[in-house]
Amino acid sequence: IFFWWYPGGYRSNEQSDYGIINPDGTDRPSSGVIRRNAPQLTASRKSKTRAKIIINVNPRARADGLFGMYQTVKDEFWDAYNRGFEPVLKIE
């Protein structure tokens, strides 16, 4: 498992030290938790095969970008998902 916050050490620009490994390479308490849970985190998930449903979306239809696209299709998207479909967005 690789996490972007892997290296430890004080970051002066962030004023933080959120690494999961000490600067000398030894484990911190959080890395022990990750190691213990790694099999569960990396195990293949049994995917549910869902029928796909296409939802057309026009990114130029609204001036408010991704937020607008979401607002346009959110009800249809979540309705399809809740009915057991895999919603697939298709750009018009």
PDB file of C-alpha atoms in Angstrom:
ATOM      1  CA  ILE A   1       0.000   0.000   0.000  1.00  0.00           C
ATOM      2  CA  PHE A   2       1.278   3.487  -0.774  1.00  0.00           C
ATOM      3  CA  PHE A   3      -0.160   6.640   0.680  1.00  0.00           C
ATOM      4  CA  TRP A   4       0.753  10.120  -0.504  1.00  0.00           C
ATOM      5  CA  TRP A   5       1.455  11.160   3.076  1.00  0.00           C
ATOM      6  CA  TYR A   6       3.991   8.344   3.466  1.00  0.00           C
ATOM      7  CA  PRO A   7       7.174  10.243   4.431  1.00  0.00           C
ATOM      8  CA  GLY A   8       7.377  11.672   7.900  1.00  0.00           C
ATOM      9  CA  GLY A   9       9.161  14.835   8.902  1.00  0.00           C
ATOM     10  CA  TYR A  10       8.168  18.367   9.672  1.00  0.00           C
ATOM     11  CA  ARG A  11       6.901  20.334   6.681  1.00  0.00           C
ATOM     12  CA  SER A  12       7.618  23.980   7.323  1.00  0.00           C
ATOM     13  CA  ASN A  13       5.275  25.173   4.579  1.00  0.00           C
ATOM     14  CA  GLU A  14       2.359  23.242   6.159  1.00  0.00           C
ATOM     15  CA  GLN A  15       3.530  23.471   9.756  1.00  0.00           C
ATOM     16  CA  SER A  16       2.634  19.807  10.110  1.00  0.00           C
ATOM     17  CA  ASP A  17       4.103  16.346  10.363  1.00  0.00           C
ATOM     18  CA  TYR A  18       1.511  13.888   9.140  1.00  0.00           C
ATOM     19  CA  GLY A  19       3.761  11.218   7.680  1.00  0.00           C
ATOM     20  CA  ILE A  20       3.009   7.597   8.485  1.00  0.00           C
ATOM     21  CA  ILE A  21       6.701   6.605   8.540  1.00  0.00           C
ATOM     22  CA  ASN A  22       9.348   8.304  10.663  1.00  0.00           C
ATOM     23  CA  PRO A  23      12.077  10.189   8.777  1.00  0.00           C
ATOM     24  CA  ASP A  24      14.481   7.341   9.648  1.00  0.00           C
ATOM     25  CA  GLY A  25      12.151   4.777   8.026  1.00  0.00           C
ATOM     26  CA  THR A  26      10.750   3.234  11.205  1.00  0.00           C
ATOM     27  CA  ASP A  27       7.052   2.738  11.728  1.00  0.00           C
ATOM     28  CA  ARG A  28       4.810   5.175  13.480  1.00  0.00           C
ATOM     29  CA  PRO A  29       1.624   3.982  15.232  1.00  0.00           C
ATOM     30  CA  SER A  30      -0.464   4.820  12.173  1.00  0.00           C
ATOM     31  CA  SER A  31       1.678   2.653   9.898  1.00  0.00           C
ATOM     32  CA  GLY A  32       1.057  -0.305  12.207  1.00  0.00           C
ATOM     33  CA  VAL A  33      -2.678   0.167  11.777  1.00  0.00           C
ATOM     34  CA  ILE A  34      -2.244   0.305   8.007  1.00  0.00           C
ATOM     35  CA  ARG A  35      -0.084  -2.842   7.997  1.00  0.00           C
ATOM     36  CA  ARG A  36      -2.617  -4.751  10.108  1.00  0.00           C
ATOM     37  CA  ASN A  37      -5.459  -3.707   7.814  1.00  0.00           C
ATOM     38  CA  ALA A  38      -3.568  -3.981   4.509  1.00  0.00           C
ATOM     39  CA  PRO A  39      -5.095  -7.354   3.536  1.00  0.00           C
ATOM     40  CA  GLN A  40      -8.583  -5.943   3.917  1.00  0.00           C
ATOM     41  CA  LEU A  41      -7.685  -2.690   2.141  1.00  0.00           C
ATOM     42  CA  THR A  42      -6.089  -4.422  -0.840  1.00  0.00           C
ATOM     43  CA  ALA A  43      -8.354  -7.453  -1.195  1.00  0.00           C
ATOM     44  CA  SER A  44     -10.268  -7.770  -4.415  1.00  0.00           C
ATOM     45  CA  ARG A  45     -13.831  -6.757  -3.942  1.00  0.00           C
ATOM     46  CA  LYS A  46     -16.552  -8.915  -5.302  1.00  0.00           C
ATOM     47  CA  SER A  47     -18.093  -6.568  -7.753  1.00  0.00           C
ATOM     48  CA  LYS A  48     -21.784  -6.522  -8.213  1.00  0.00           C
ATOM     49  CA  THR A  49     -22.591  -6.630 -11.864  1.00  0.00           C
ATOM     50  CA  ARG A  50     -25.071  -3.885 -12.500  1.00  0.00           C
ATOM     51  CA  ALA A  51     -26.806  -3.106 -15.727  1.00  0.00           C
ATOM     52  CA  LYS A  52     -25.574   0.171 -17.114  1.00  0.00           C
ATOM     53  CA  ILE A  53     -27.867   3.067 -17.791  1.00  0.00           C
ATOM     54  CA  ILE A  54     -26.669   5.949 -19.954  1.00  0.00           C
ATOM     55  CA  ILE A  55     -27.351   9.489 -18.794  1.00  0.00           C
ATOM     56  CA  ASN A  56     -26.642  12.151 -21.386  1.00  0.00           C
ATOM     57  CA  VAL A  57     -25.136  15.380 -20.156  1.00  0.00           C
ATOM     58  CA  ASN A  58     -24.191  18.521 -22.050  1.00  0.00           C
ATOM     59  CA  PRO A  59     -21.315  20.346 -20.335  1.00  0.00           C
ATOM     60  CA  ARG A  60     -22.063  23.501 -22.316  1.00  0.00           C
ATOM     61  CA  ALA A  61     -25.723  23.681 -21.334  1.00  0.00           C
ATOM     62  CA  ARG A  62     -25.050  25.614 -18.137  1.00  0.00           C
ATOM     63  CA  ALA A  63     -22.572  28.285 -17.191  1.00  0.00           C
ATOM     64  CA  ASP A  64     -21.807  26.834 -13.751  1.00  0.00           C
ATOM     65  CA  GLY A  65     -19.421  24.073 -14.862  1.00  0.00           C
ATOM     66  CA  LEU A  66     -19.252  20.733 -13.075  1.00  0.00           C
ATOM     67  CA  PHE A  67     -21.625  21.925 -10.396  1.00  0.00           C
ATOM     68  CA  GLY A  68     -24.197  22.721 -13.069  1.00  0.00           C
ATOM     69  CA  MET A  69     -23.706  19.363 -14.765  1.00  0.00           C
ATOM     70  CA  TYR A  70     -24.266  17.635 -11.437  1.00  0.00           C
ATOM     71  CA  GLN A  71     -27.357  19.703 -10.701  1.00  0.00           C
ATOM     72  CA  THR A  72     -28.765  18.778 -14.109  1.00  0.00           C
ATOM     73  CA  VAL A  73     -28.373  15.002 -13.755  1.00  0.00           C
ATOM     74  CA  LYS A  74     -28.214  14.337 -10.016  1.00  0.00           C
ATOM     75  CA  ASP A  75     -31.818  13.189  -9.593  1.00  0.00           C
ATOM     76  CA  GLU A  76     -31.656  10.885 -12.608  1.00  0.00           C
ATOM     77  CA  PHE A  77     -28.215   9.595 -11.553  1.00  0.00           C
ATOM     78  CA  TRP A  78     -29.167   8.736  -7.975  1.00  0.00           C
ATOM     79  CA  ASP A  79     -32.528   7.331  -8.996  1.00  0.00           C
ATOM     80  CA  ALA A  80     -30.789   4.940 -11.396  1.00  0.00           C
ATOM     81  CA  TYR A  81     -28.195   4.001  -8.784  1.00  0.00           C
ATOM     82  CA  ASN A  82     -30.810   3.369  -6.113  1.00  0.00           C
ATOM     83  CA  ARG A  83     -32.727   1.138  -8.538  1.00  0.00           C
ATOM     84  CA  GLY A  84     -29.630  -1.052  -8.968  1.00  0.00           C
ATOM     85  CA  PHE A  85     -28.214   0.370 -12.190  1.00  0.00           C
ATOM     86  CA  GLU A  86     -24.703   1.632 -12.864  1.00  0.00           C
ATOM     87  CA  PRO A  87     -25.181   5.198 -14.102  1.00  0.00           C
ATOM     88  CA  VAL A  88     -22.796   6.139 -16.910  1.00  0.00           C
ATOM     89  CA  LEU A  89     -22.498   9.764 -17.951  1.00  0.00           C
ATOM     90  CA  LYS A  90     -22.229  10.353 -21.686  1.00  0.00           C
ATOM     91  CA  ILE A  91     -21.134  13.761 -22.923  1.00  0.00           C
ATOM     92  CA  GLU A  92     -23.429  15.076 -25.648  1.00  0.00           C
TER      93      GLU A  92
END
